[in-house]
Structures are given as structure tokens and as C-alpha cells.
Amino acid sequence: MTTPLEKARQDPESMKARILDVARRIFGEYGFHGTTTRMIAQEVGIDISTLHYHWGGKKDLYESVVVDINKDLRQKLSEVEKVIHGLPLSERLAISIDLTTDYLFDHPEVSNLILYRYFGKTRCEGNFDAIVPEFTADIARSMGLARDKKNVPPETTMKVLAVMNSIHNFISGESFFRPMLKVDRERYIALVKETLKFIHIPAFTQNEAT
Amino acid sequence: MTTPLEKARQDPESMKARILDVARRIFGEYGFHGTTTRMIAQEVGIDISTLHYHWGGKKDLYESVVVDINKDLRQKLSEVEKVIHGLPLSERLAISIDLTTDYLFDHPEVSNLILYRYFGKTRCEGNFDAIVPEFTADIARSMGLARDKKNVPPETTMKVLAVMNSIHNFISGESFFRPMLKVDRERYIALVKETLKFIHIPAFTQNEAT
DNA sequence: TTAGACTTCCATCAAATGATTGAATCACCG
DNA sequence: CGGTGATTCAATCATTTGATGGAAGTCTAA
């Protein structure tokens, strides 16, 4: 059985997929309450009723967007893990930061939506957040902080969260921070990578026997 | 001349001040679009028209909230700076993290609103963000990363932003992260401080001659 | 060609929401 | 007292917004 989301992804040109792509971006920029179905429909160039026909309602669409975002990020992280496998920790960190940062700058709605879900409330319920802990467990193992994915101690989860969040912050905050720094986009990306390495590599390599 | 905000702060029991306090919390939790004037009025226990009488409109109130938040944080940071003045860098960092974290856990709406402004868009304009750069310049000086408040290089601003944001993340994300970690509030606060020190102290002391 | 499904849009609804008006109430001062 | 200004609220308005129904269009298979 294929979920509606999988079905939408099979043909990227399908109306369903087009709506999903636009919805990712708009929801990411304005959050759940800041986004109207009319904004999304207009951006796609369709009527709102077409949107409702394909996705049911605003909340359903939003939930699909969140699931889609998480699926993408998870896949990207697993790609990154294959690249860094076997390298020394400091290199693993540096390469992970480079690759993840590049990916997220290309898909800022991923960071936007994740931060929105972390820090904002939605006045409606919705419970599909069990995906996040798995993320952190994967990353923890890949950083050599945990042997298996079960029983990762809170201290370790916190460290992983700190790393992930610091990346999302700079991606998502570009529109705020870059004017403040008065640098162009290319320079900003370089600064982000540099800063993330400056902050994180010493922390995780301080007790390492080279 | 006193601004409306200052006037409201003179008598903390005044209706104006009570509305402002509630508005801080609600705007912090749900963001600008997720908050309705009715939510705020109901929480205060008044009619919406009373709210409009004192603050004009939703946007005016929101802007006052943001200014108020920034004023509070700035004052707190200047208090912290006095405490840590003259100490060695690693201690300055540790104490700053402890004090700032304690303060923000007591006033989470500060972190909430700051993150909302960094990462979200508002569909309405609004331009009173010149306060942030000054913040970072103050912190940069206090961390020994800059001599004066003028001409702080982007690299330094980025480092300061990384530190500040990582704190805000854990404060604001408590409702998301703590259930995930399955720890009580006290333990969470301890974990936050521990993690922040683990991440940041090595980065900033790595090249220090003790 | 046609029957039937799938898709899209126009018109419209009901609820939510920001905002205003005018009347009532309160506080203070002569 | 009485009056004057400040404050509060009930009632109401106009717009926005999520959602729906039904007509029209499109495509495929028989």
C-alpha cells in the first residue's frame, strides 16, 4: 500500500506533488498559522478547492509536509553517514557540517519547519514527532557517541541536538543574520561552515587520543 | 517624554502592564499569527476592546512586546557582564551560561520571541531589529573577542550568535526536547547548562594561554 | 461517440478575527 | 454632591480564512 505522500512523490509533476512542494516553502516561511491555503494555492496557480481536493485540509497538508521534510532530512543524513564512515572524528564532523550545511542551504524550508515545530505551538494537536529521537540516535552513533540506537543517554542526545540546532539556526536565520552581517550569500555560507566547525570540533575532540 | 511602554512599566499592576505581560507569554508561545487578541484578552480577563483601548492594535502590541523583551534581555546581559568582569575566560563563559540560562528559564517568552523573530516571517513589515547587532557587539566585547563595539568582524558576530542561539534553543525547545529525553524539569535545566558548557568552553579557550 | 472517472474552478458558506462604536461605570476633584 | 475625564464592556462590523457543492472540463476505455 502506498501512502498519499508516496503517491505524490512518484510523479514530481503531478498536481499533488506541486502543491506539496509549494506548501513546504510557504509553511516553512510563515509557519502554520501564518500560512493560508489561499497563499499556497495562489503560488501554485490553482484554486483553493483544488488544493482541498488533493490534500483534504490545511492541517492534513501541513502534516504531510512535516512527514515529507523529515523523510528528506533522514535520507540526507544517511547519505552523509556513508561518506564519513571510517574517518577520524574531526574529519567526520567537518565533512558532516559541510555536506549538511550545503544541503540545508538548498532546502531551507527543512530547517525552517523543524525549528517551527521545536519552538512554536499550533493551537491544534498533532503527534508525529517520534521521528526526531530516531534522528538523534542515528547521529549519535555516527559521531561515535553511542554504540547502538537503543539507550542513548540524555547527555548524548543533548549534544546531538546542540549540533543539529546550531546548523538549523544559521540556515533559517539567514534572512535575519545576513543583513546584520552585511555579507553576500556566498560569504555567509562560508562563515556558517567556519563558525560551526570552530564551535563544535573542539568540543567533541577535546578528549580524543589522536 | 515617556514612551507608552515606559509608562506601562511604571505601575506593574496597571491594566496596560498586565496586558503587556500576558501578551509576552502568548505571543511567545504561539507567534504573531498564532495569537489572537481574544486569547490575550481572555487570559487577562478583560474584553478585547479594553485591549485595543490601551494598545491600539495587535501589531502595535506585538511591537511593544518585542521592544520590552529586548530591553529586559539587554539589562540582564549587562548585569551578567558586571558579575564576570575580570575573571578568566573559561569562568566567564561558565558563569554567563549559568546566569543567562537561569534567567531565560524563568522568562522563556524572551527566548521564544527572539527565535520567532529570527526564523519566522510576519506577512506584515516591522523594522526595529537594529537592537540585535548591539547585543552581539556587547557580548563580543565581554567575551574578549572585540576591543570596542564598533567594527566587530563578521566572524566574531557569528560566534556570538552561535552561543546565544544555542541557549535560546534549549529554553524555547523545552516543551519538545524534555518529553523526548524523559527527564524532569530540574534535570533538564542541569543538562542544558552542562551541554552548553561542553560545547562552548573548549571552542573559545582552545587557543588560550592559561 | 459515449459513459464514467478524475480533475479543476466558480460561487458560496460559516466561523474566526481584528477592529470600532456608544453606552455604562468608575475615580477623582471642585 | 456633580461633573469631568478615564476606563471598561456589550454589541456590532468588515474582512479573512478554512471549507464545501456543484457545474464544467478532461481523459480513458469500450
Short mmCIF file of C-alpha atoms (C1' of nucleotides) in Angstrom, two decimals:
data_model
loop_
_atom_site.label_atom_id
_atom_site.label_comp_id
_atom_site.label_asym_id
_atom_site.label_seq_id
_atom_site.Cartn_x
_atom_site.Cartn_y
_atom_site.Cartn_z
CA MET A 1 0.00 0.00 0.00
CA THR A 2 1.26 3.45 -0.85
CA THR A 3 0.57 6.45 1.33
CA PRO A 4 -0.79 9.61 -0.29
CA LEU A 5 2.59 11.18 0.22
CA GLU A 6 4.46 8.41 -1.59
CA LYS A 7 1.97 8.58 -4.39
CA ALA A 8 2.57 12.30 -4.72
CA ARG A 9 6.31 11.79 -4.87
CA GLN A 10 6.11 9.21 -7.64
CA ASP A 11 5.33 11.85 -10.24
CA PRO A 12 7.01 15.12 -9.28
CA GLU A 13 4.99 16.95 -11.91
CA SER A 14 1.66 15.83 -10.53
CA MET A 15 -0.57 18.48 -9.05
CA LYS A 16 -0.34 16.77 -5.69
CA ALA A 17 3.44 16.97 -5.73
CA ARG A 18 3.46 20.56 -6.95
CA ILE A 19 1.18 21.59 -4.12
CA LEU A 20 3.34 19.75 -1.62
CA ASP A 21 6.49 21.50 -2.81
CA VAL A 22 4.96 24.94 -2.58
CA ALA A 23 3.39 24.12 0.78
CA ARG A 24 6.80 23.13 2.16
CA ARG A 25 8.20 26.50 1.27
CA ILE A 26 5.28 28.64 2.44
CA PHE A 27 4.69 26.75 5.67
CA GLY A 28 8.43 26.97 6.28
CA GLU A 29 8.46 30.72 5.81
CA TYR A 30 5.33 31.72 7.68
CA GLY A 31 4.60 28.79 9.96
CA PHE A 32 1.28 27.01 10.27
CA HIS A 33 -0.86 29.94 11.35
CA GLY A 34 0.98 32.45 9.21
CA THR A 35 0.18 30.45 6.11
CA THR A 36 -3.21 30.46 4.39
CA THR A 37 -4.42 27.86 1.96
CA ARG A 38 -5.02 30.72 -0.43
CA MET A 39 -1.34 31.70 -0.31
CA ILE A 40 -0.32 28.19 -1.28
CA ALA A 41 -2.98 27.86 -3.98
CA GLN A 42 -2.06 31.20 -5.49
CA GLU A 43 1.63 30.31 -5.57
CA VAL A 44 0.84 27.05 -7.36
CA GLY A 45 -1.54 28.91 -9.62
CA ILE A 46 -4.65 26.93 -8.77
CA ASP A 47 -7.91 27.36 -6.91
CA ILE A 48 -8.15 26.56 -3.22
CA SER A 49 -10.74 23.91 -3.88
CA THR A 50 -8.21 22.03 -5.99
CA LEU A 51 -5.86 22.10 -3.04
CA HIS A 52 -8.56 20.73 -0.78
CA TYR A 53 -9.42 18.12 -3.35
CA HIS A 54 -5.88 16.73 -3.25
CA TRP A 55 -4.90 17.17 0.36
CA GLY A 56 -8.12 17.34 2.33
CA GLY A 57 -7.47 20.33 4.52
CA LYS A 58 -4.84 22.72 5.74
CA LYS A 59 -3.87 20.56 8.70
CA ASP A 60 -3.60 17.40 6.65
CA LEU A 61 -1.39 19.16 4.16
CA TYR A 62 0.79 20.56 6.93
CA GLU A 63 1.23 17.14 8.47
CA SER A 64 2.18 15.68 5.11
CA VAL A 65 4.72 18.46 4.70
CA VAL A 66 6.27 17.69 8.06
CA VAL A 67 6.49 13.99 7.29
CA ASP A 68 7.98 14.76 3.89
CA ILE A 69 10.55 17.11 5.36
CA ASN A 70 11.62 14.59 7.95
CA LYS A 71 11.91 11.85 5.35
CA ASP A 72 14.16 14.03 3.20
CA LEU A 73 16.40 15.02 6.08
CA ARG A 74 16.70 11.46 7.31
CA GLN A 75 17.74 10.30 3.86
CA LYS A 76 20.29 13.07 3.50
CA LEU A 77 21.78 12.25 6.89
CA SER A 78 22.11 8.62 5.95
CA GLU A 79 23.91 9.65 2.76
CA VAL A 80 26.28 11.77 4.79
CA GLU A 81 26.94 8.91 7.15
CA LYS A 82 28.08 6.69 4.28
CA VAL A 83 30.58 9.33 3.15
CA ILE A 84 32.18 9.88 6.53
CA HIS A 85 32.21 6.27 7.65
CA GLY A 86 35.59 5.19 8.99
CA LEU A 87 37.22 8.63 9.03
CA PRO A 88 38.67 10.21 12.18
CA LEU A 89 36.18 12.13 14.29
CA SER A 90 37.34 15.64 13.50
CA GLU A 91 37.10 14.94 9.79
CA ARG A 92 33.73 13.26 10.20
CA LEU A 93 32.50 16.40 11.90
CA ALA A 94 33.96 18.78 9.36
CA ILE A 95 32.58 16.85 6.39
CA SER A 96 29.19 16.36 8.03
CA ILE A 97 28.95 20.08 8.66
CA ASP A 98 29.92 20.90 5.08
CA LEU A 99 27.53 18.45 3.48
CA THR A 100 24.60 19.05 5.78
CA THR A 101 25.01 22.80 5.54
CA ASP A 102 25.12 22.71 1.74
CA TYR A 103 22.03 20.55 1.63
CA LEU A 104 20.06 22.74 4.00
CA PHE A 105 21.02 25.96 2.24
CA ASP A 106 19.49 24.39 -0.84
CA HIS A 107 16.38 23.36 1.08
CA PRO A 108 15.97 25.97 3.81
CA GLU A 109 12.33 25.02 4.35
CA VAL A 110 13.63 21.87 6.04
CA SER A 111 15.36 23.88 8.74
CA ASN A 112 12.53 26.37 8.91
CA LEU A 113 9.89 23.77 9.53
CA ILE A 114 11.94 21.81 12.01
CA LEU A 115 12.59 24.91 14.07
CA TYR A 116 8.94 25.90 13.87
CA ARG A 117 7.97 22.55 15.28
CA TYR A 118 10.56 22.74 18.03
CA PHE A 119 9.78 26.21 19.27
CA GLY A 120 6.23 27.03 18.33
CA LYS A 121 2.84 25.80 19.37
CA THR A 122 -0.01 25.18 17.00
CA ARG A 123 -3.35 25.57 18.81
CA CYS A 124 -4.21 22.26 17.18
CA GLU A 125 -2.77 18.99 18.29
CA GLY A 126 -0.75 16.64 16.10
CA ASN A 127 1.56 13.84 17.15
CA PHE A 128 4.08 12.53 14.69
CA ASP A 129 7.23 13.68 16.36
CA ALA A 130 8.54 10.26 17.26
CA ILE A 131 10.78 10.64 14.22
CA VAL A 132 13.11 13.12 15.86
CA PRO A 133 14.51 10.92 18.62
CA GLU A 134 15.47 8.36 15.99
CA PHE A 135 17.34 11.06 14.10
CA THR A 136 19.39 11.99 17.08
CA ALA A 137 20.13 8.36 17.86
CA ASP A 138 21.44 7.83 14.33
CA ILE A 139 23.63 10.88 14.53
CA ALA A 140 24.87 9.94 17.97
CA ARG A 141 26.03 6.58 16.69
CA SER A 142 27.60 8.12 13.63
CA MET A 143 29.55 10.53 15.85
CA GLY A 144 30.81 7.67 17.97
CA LEU A 145 28.83 8.88 20.98
CA ALA A 146 26.64 5.80 21.21
CA ARG A 147 27.13 2.14 20.40
CA ASP A 148 23.60 1.22 19.41
CA LYS A 149 20.45 3.19 18.76
CA LYS A 150 18.81 1.98 21.94
CA ASN A 151 19.50 3.53 25.30
CA VAL A 152 21.25 6.68 24.18
CA PRO A 153 21.80 8.67 27.38
CA PRO A 154 20.22 12.16 27.64
CA GLU A 155 23.65 13.82 27.78
CA THR A 156 24.42 12.45 24.35
CA THR A 157 21.06 13.38 22.89
CA MET A 158 21.58 16.92 24.16
CA LYS A 159 24.93 17.18 22.42
CA VAL A 160 23.48 15.99 19.16
CA LEU A 161 20.60 18.42 19.48
CA ALA A 162 23.03 21.24 20.10
CA VAL A 163 24.87 20.45 16.89
CA MET A 164 21.78 19.99 14.74
CA ASN A 165 20.09 23.09 16.08
CA SER A 166 23.10 25.29 15.56
CA ILE A 167 23.07 24.34 11.90
CA HIS A 168 19.34 24.92 11.50
CA ASN A 169 19.67 28.28 13.24
CA PHE A 170 22.10 29.69 10.72
CA ILE A 171 20.17 28.32 7.75
CA SER A 172 16.82 29.51 8.94
CA GLY A 173 18.11 32.78 10.29
CA GLU A 174 19.85 33.81 7.10
CA SER A 175 17.26 36.44 6.26
CA PHE A 176 17.82 38.00 9.66
CA PHE A 177 21.54 37.48 10.23
CA ARG A 178 22.94 38.16 6.78
CA PRO A 179 21.71 41.77 6.52
CA MET A 180 23.07 42.23 10.01
CA LEU A 181 26.49 40.97 8.99
CA LYS A 182 26.37 42.83 5.67
CA VAL A 183 27.86 39.95 3.69
CA ASP A 184 26.70 38.31 0.49
CA ARG A 185 25.21 34.87 0.37
CA GLU A 186 28.39 33.05 -0.62
CA ARG A 187 30.35 34.66 2.16
CA TYR A 188 27.56 33.90 4.62
CA ILE A 189 27.62 30.21 3.74
CA ALA A 190 31.39 30.16 4.24
CA LEU A 191 31.01 31.94 7.59
CA VAL A 192 28.40 29.44 8.72
CA LYS A 193 30.63 26.46 7.97
CA GLU A 194 33.62 28.10 9.57
CA THR A 195 31.73 29.07 12.70
CA LEU A 196 30.11 25.66 13.10
CA LYS A 197 33.49 23.97 12.89
CA PHE A 198 35.02 26.48 15.28
CA ILE A 199 32.32 25.77 17.82
CA HIS A 200 31.82 22.05 17.55
CA ILE A 201 35.07 20.36 16.60
CA PRO A 202 37.00 21.34 19.75
CA ALA A 203 34.14 20.17 21.97
CA PHE A 204 33.97 16.69 20.55
CA THR A 205 37.68 16.15 20.02
CA GLN A 206 38.94 17.56 23.31
CA ASN A 207 39.38 14.15 24.96
CA GLU A 208 40.43 12.25 21.90
CA ALA A 209 43.69 10.38 21.71
CA THR A 210 44.96 11.18 18.24
CA MET B 1 8.83 62.28 27.46
CA THR B 2 7.90 58.75 28.41
CA THR B 3 7.01 56.14 25.83
CA PRO B 4 3.79 54.16 26.28
CA LEU B 5 5.92 51.18 27.20
CA GLU B 6 7.77 53.01 29.94
CA LYS B 7 4.51 54.33 31.26
CA ALA B 8 3.12 50.80 31.41
CA ARG B 9 6.16 49.58 33.30
CA GLN B 10 5.92 52.29 35.95
CA ASP B 11 2.93 50.62 37.59
CA PRO B 12 3.18 46.85 37.15
CA GLU B 13 -0.40 46.46 38.32
CA SER B 14 -1.82 48.80 35.72
CA MET B 15 -4.05 47.28 33.08
CA LYS B 16 -1.58 48.29 30.43
CA ALA B 17 1.20 46.41 32.16
CA ARG B 18 -0.95 43.37 32.84
CA ILE B 19 -1.88 43.14 29.18
CA LEU B 20 1.75 43.50 28.17
CA ASP B 21 2.82 40.68 30.45
CA VAL B 22 0.20 38.29 29.17
CA ALA B 23 0.90 39.33 25.58
CA ARG B 24 4.59 38.49 26.03
CA ARG B 25 3.72 34.99 27.07
CA ILE B 26 1.05 34.29 24.46
CA PHE B 27 2.94 35.84 21.55
CA GLY B 28 5.96 33.87 22.69
CA GLU B 29 4.07 30.60 22.69
CA TYR B 30 2.07 30.92 19.50
CA GLY B 31 3.89 33.57 17.50
CA PHE B 32 2.30 36.61 15.92
CA HIS B 33 -0.18 34.86 13.65
CA GLY B 34 -0.89 32.06 16.08
CA THR B 35 -2.02 34.55 18.70
CA THR B 36 -5.40 36.28 18.65
CA THR B 37 -6.26 39.42 20.54
CA ARG B 38 -9.10 37.43 22.06
CA MET B 39 -6.66 34.90 23.52
CA ILE B 40 -4.74 37.65 25.24
CA ALA B 41 -7.85 39.46 26.45
CA GLN B 42 -9.34 36.27 27.83
CA GLU B 43 -6.14 35.41 29.68
CA VAL B 44 -6.08 38.85 31.26
CA GLY B 45 -9.80 38.56 31.98
CA ILE B 46 -10.88 41.61 30.03
CA ASP B 47 -12.73 42.47 26.86
CA ILE B 48 -10.89 42.85 23.56
CA SER B 49 -11.99 46.44 23.28
CA THR B 50 -10.13 47.22 26.50
CA LEU B 51 -7.03 45.74 24.96
CA HIS B 52 -7.46 47.91 21.89
CA TYR B 53 -8.10 50.91 24.07
CA HIS B 54 -4.71 50.53 25.75
CA TRP B 55 -2.52 49.27 22.96
CA GLY B 56 -4.16 50.33 19.73
CA GLY B 57 -4.00 47.15 17.76
CA LYS B 58 -2.49 43.70 17.60
CA LYS B 59 0.56 44.81 15.67
CA ASP B 60 1.26 47.75 17.98
CA LEU B 61 1.02 45.47 20.99
CA TYR B 62 3.32 42.93 19.37
CA GLU B 63 5.90 45.56 18.60
CA SER B 64 5.77 46.82 22.17
CA VAL B 65 6.26 43.27 23.37
CA VAL B 66 9.34 42.83 21.21
CA VAL B 67 10.84 46.09 22.41
CA ASP B 68 10.08 45.15 26.00
CA ILE B 69 11.66 41.73 25.61
CA ASN B 70 14.80 43.18 24.10
CA LYS B 71 15.08 45.76 26.84
CA ASP B 72 14.84 43.07 29.52
CA LEU B 73 17.41 40.85 27.90
CA ARG B 74 19.81 43.70 27.37
CA GLN B 75 19.57 44.66 31.02
CA LYS B 76 20.09 41.09 32.17
CA LEU B 77 23.15 40.74 29.98
CA SER B 78 24.62 43.90 31.37
CA GLU B 79 24.07 42.55 34.90
CA VAL B 80 25.85 39.36 33.94
CA GLU B 81 28.72 41.31 32.50
CA LYS B 82 29.28 43.07 35.80
CA VAL B 83 29.49 39.75 37.64
CA ILE B 84 32.01 38.14 35.32
CA HIS B 85 34.18 41.19 34.80
CA GLY B 86 37.86 40.42 35.26
CA LEU B 87 37.57 36.66 35.58
CA PRO B 88 39.40 34.22 33.29
CA LEU B 89 37.58 33.42 30.07
CA SER B 90 36.52 29.88 30.88
CA GLU B 91 34.96 31.06 34.13
CA ARG B 92 33.34 34.00 32.42
CA LEU B 93 31.74 31.61 29.97
CA ALA B 94 30.61 29.14 32.62
CA ILE B 95 29.08 31.81 34.82
CA SER B 96 27.46 33.59 31.89
CA ILE B 97 25.88 30.34 30.78
CA ASP B 98 24.60 29.61 34.28
CA LEU B 99 23.15 33.06 34.89
CA THR B 100 21.70 33.58 31.44
CA THR B 101 20.19 30.12 31.40
CA ASP B 102 18.58 30.59 34.80
CA TYR B 103 17.16 33.92 33.74
CA LEU B 104 15.74 32.61 30.49
CA PHE B 105 14.21 29.53 32.11
CA ASP B 106 12.34 31.98 34.31
CA HIS B 107 11.31 34.08 31.31
CA PRO B 108 11.05 31.63 28.41
CA GLU B 109 8.97 34.05 26.39
CA VAL B 110 12.15 36.05 25.86
CA SER B 111 13.79 33.17 24.04
CA ASN B 112 10.56 32.24 22.31
CA LEU B 113 10.02 35.66 20.85
CA ILE B 114 13.61 36.17 19.84
CA LEU B 115 13.64 32.90 17.95
CA TYR B 116 10.31 33.71 16.35
CA ARG B 117 11.73 36.93 15.05
CA TYR B 118 14.89 35.28 13.78
CA PHE B 119 13.31 32.41 11.94
CA GLY B 120 9.77 33.41 11.05
CA LYS B 121 8.20 35.89 8.73
CA THR B 122 5.21 38.01 9.59
CA ARG B 123 3.31 38.95 6.43
CA CYS B 124 3.40 42.47 7.83
CA GLU B 125 6.51 44.59 7.89
CA GLY B 126 8.13 45.99 11.03
CA ASN B 127 11.61 47.33 11.47
CA PHE B 128 13.05 47.63 14.94
CA ASP B 129 15.72 45.00 14.77
CA ALA B 130 18.70 47.28 14.99
CA ILE B 131 18.84 46.30 18.63
CA VAL B 132 20.25 42.87 17.99
CA PRO B 133 23.58 43.83 16.46
CA GLU B 134 24.26 45.96 19.51
CA PHE B 135 23.60 42.97 21.72
CA THR B 136 26.10 40.84 19.92
CA ALA B 137 28.68 43.61 19.99
CA ASP B 138 28.30 43.92 23.77
CA ILE B 139 28.68 40.19 24.24
CA ALA B 140 31.63 40.06 21.89
CA ARG B 141 33.45 42.65 23.95
CA SER B 142 32.55 40.93 27.19
CA MET B 143 33.95 37.67 25.84
CA GLY B 144 37.19 39.35 24.87
CA LEU B 145 36.51 38.84 21.18
CA ALA B 146 36.35 42.51 20.33
CA ARG B 147 38.03 45.63 21.70
CA ASP B 148 35.28 48.14 21.08
CA LYS B 149 31.68 47.95 19.97
CA LYS B 150 32.45 49.36 16.57
CA ASN B 151 33.82 47.27 13.73
CA VAL B 152 33.19 43.84 15.15
CA PRO B 153 34.18 41.46 12.35
CA PRO B 154 31.50 39.07 10.98
CA GLU B 155 33.43 36.03 12.23
CA THR B 156 33.07 37.30 15.78
CA THR B 157 29.40 38.17 15.41
CA MET B 158 28.77 34.67 14.11
CA LYS B 159 30.42 33.12 17.14
CA VAL B 160 28.36 35.22 19.50
CA LEU B 161 25.19 34.36 17.61
CA ALA B 162 26.06 30.67 17.85
CA VAL B 163 26.35 30.92 21.62
CA MET B 164 23.22 32.98 22.16
CA ASN B 165 21.14 30.86 19.82
CA SER B 166 22.19 27.60 21.39
CA ILE B 167 20.92 28.89 24.72
CA HIS B 168 17.63 30.11 23.30
CA ASN B 169 17.16 26.79 21.52
CA PHE B 170 17.20 24.74 24.69
CA ILE B 171 15.00 27.18 26.58
CA SER B 172 12.44 27.52 23.84
CA GLY B 173 12.55 23.89 22.87
CA GLU B 174 11.95 22.57 26.37
CA SER B 175 8.39 21.53 25.60
CA PHE B 176 9.67 19.50 22.69
CA PHE B 177 13.00 18.20 23.96
CA ARG B 178 12.19 17.36 27.55
CA PRO B 179 9.49 14.76 26.79
CA MET B 180 11.90 13.32 24.27
CA LEU B 181 14.63 13.00 26.90
CA LYS B 182 12.18 11.81 29.53
CA VAL B 183 13.71 13.90 32.30
CA ASP B 184 12.10 16.25 34.80
CA ARG B 185 12.49 19.99 34.62
CA GLU B 186 15.28 20.25 37.15
CA ARG B 187 17.31 17.60 35.41
CA TYR B 188 16.65 19.28 32.07
CA ILE B 189 17.99 22.59 33.30
CA ALA B 190 21.11 20.88 34.58
CA LEU B 191 21.55 19.07 31.27
CA VAL B 192 21.21 22.34 29.36
CA LYS B 193 23.92 24.03 31.39
CA GLU B 194 26.19 21.03 31.16
CA THR B 195 25.74 20.68 27.42
CA LEU B 196 26.24 24.37 26.72
CA LYS B 197 29.49 24.35 28.66
CA PHE B 198 30.62 21.16 26.96
CA ILE B 199 30.03 22.71 23.56
CA HIS B 200 31.23 26.26 24.01
CA ILE B 201 34.05 26.37 26.54
CA PRO B 202 36.51 24.26 24.53
CA ALA B 203 35.87 26.33 21.39
CA PHE B 204 36.68 29.65 22.99
CA THR B 205 39.52 28.51 25.23
CA GLN B 206 41.34 26.30 22.75
CA ASN B 207 43.99 28.90 21.93
CA GLU B 208 44.23 30.44 25.33
CA ALA B 209 47.47 30.59 27.22
CA THR B 210 46.50 29.72 30.80
"C1'" DT C 1 -19.12 8.52 -29.64
"C1'" DT C 2 -20.14 7.88 -25.15
"C1'" DA C 3 -20.13 6.52 -20.24
"C1'" DG C 4 -17.76 7.26 -16.36
"C1'" DA C 5 -13.95 8.55 -13.70
"C1'" DC C 6 -10.95 12.09 -12.45
"C1'" DT C 7 -9.74 16.89 -12.15
"C1'" DT C 8 -10.43 21.92 -11.87
"C1'" DC C 9 -12.80 26.08 -10.92
"C1'" DC C 10 -16.63 29.49 -9.59
"C1'" DA C 11 -19.75 30.72 -6.14
"C1'" DT C 12 -20.76 30.48 -1.64
"C1'" DC C 13 -20.94 29.42 3.38
"C1'" DA C 14 -19.82 29.61 8.34
"C1'" DA C 15 -16.60 30.61 11.64
"C1'" DA C 16 -12.81 33.28 13.29
"C1'" DT C 17 -10.68 37.55 13.85
"C1'" DG C 18 -9.12 42.49 14.09
"C1'" DA C 19 -11.30 46.48 14.96
"C1'" DT C 20 -14.86 50.20 16.25
"C1'" DT C 21 -18.84 52.49 18.44
"C1'" DG C 22 -21.52 54.06 22.00
"C1'" DA C 23 -23.30 53.36 26.39
"C1'" DA C 24 -22.32 52.28 31.14
"C1'" DT C 25 -19.14 52.55 35.03
"C1'" DC C 26 -15.53 54.28 37.83
"C1'" DA C 27 -12.28 57.65 40.00
"C1'" DC C 28 -11.09 61.86 41.20
"C1'" DC C 29 -11.69 66.76 42.30
"C1'" DG C 30 -14.21 71.07 42.76
"C1'" DC D 1 -23.00 66.20 45.69
"C1'" DG D 2 -21.99 66.86 40.45
"C1'" DG D 3 -19.25 66.90 36.71
"C1'" DT D 4 -15.35 65.64 34.04
"C1'" DG D 5 -12.24 62.57 32.09
"C1'" DA D 6 -10.58 57.92 32.06
"C1'" DT D 7 -11.75 53.17 31.79
"C1'" DT D 8 -14.46 49.04 30.67
"C1'" DC D 9 -17.70 46.31 28.21
"C1'" DA D 10 -21.61 44.54 25.11
"C1'" DA D 11 -22.89 44.73 20.51
"C1'" DT D 12 -21.62 45.05 16.03
"C1'" DC D 13 -18.93 45.48 11.57
"C1'" DA D 14 -15.89 44.15 7.76
"C1'" DT D 15 -12.55 41.18 6.34
"C1'" DT D 16 -10.09 36.97 6.25
"C1'" DT D 17 -9.99 32.25 6.07
"C1'" DG D 18 -10.92 27.20 6.01
"C1'" DA D 19 -14.04 24.60 3.77
"C1'" DT D 20 -17.82 22.74 0.51
"C1'" DG D 21 -21.17 21.91 -3.54
"C1'" DG D 22 -21.97 21.68 -7.94
"C1'" DA D 23 -21.04 22.78 -12.72
"C1'" DA D 24 -17.75 22.45 -16.33
"C1'" DG D 25 -13.81 20.47 -18.41
"C1'" DT D 26 -10.55 16.49 -19.50
"C1'" DC D 27 -9.17 11.98 -20.24
"C1'" DT D 28 -9.61 7.00 -20.98
"C1'" DA D 29 -11.65 2.68 -22.33
"C1'" DA D 30 -15.15 0.35 -24.54
#
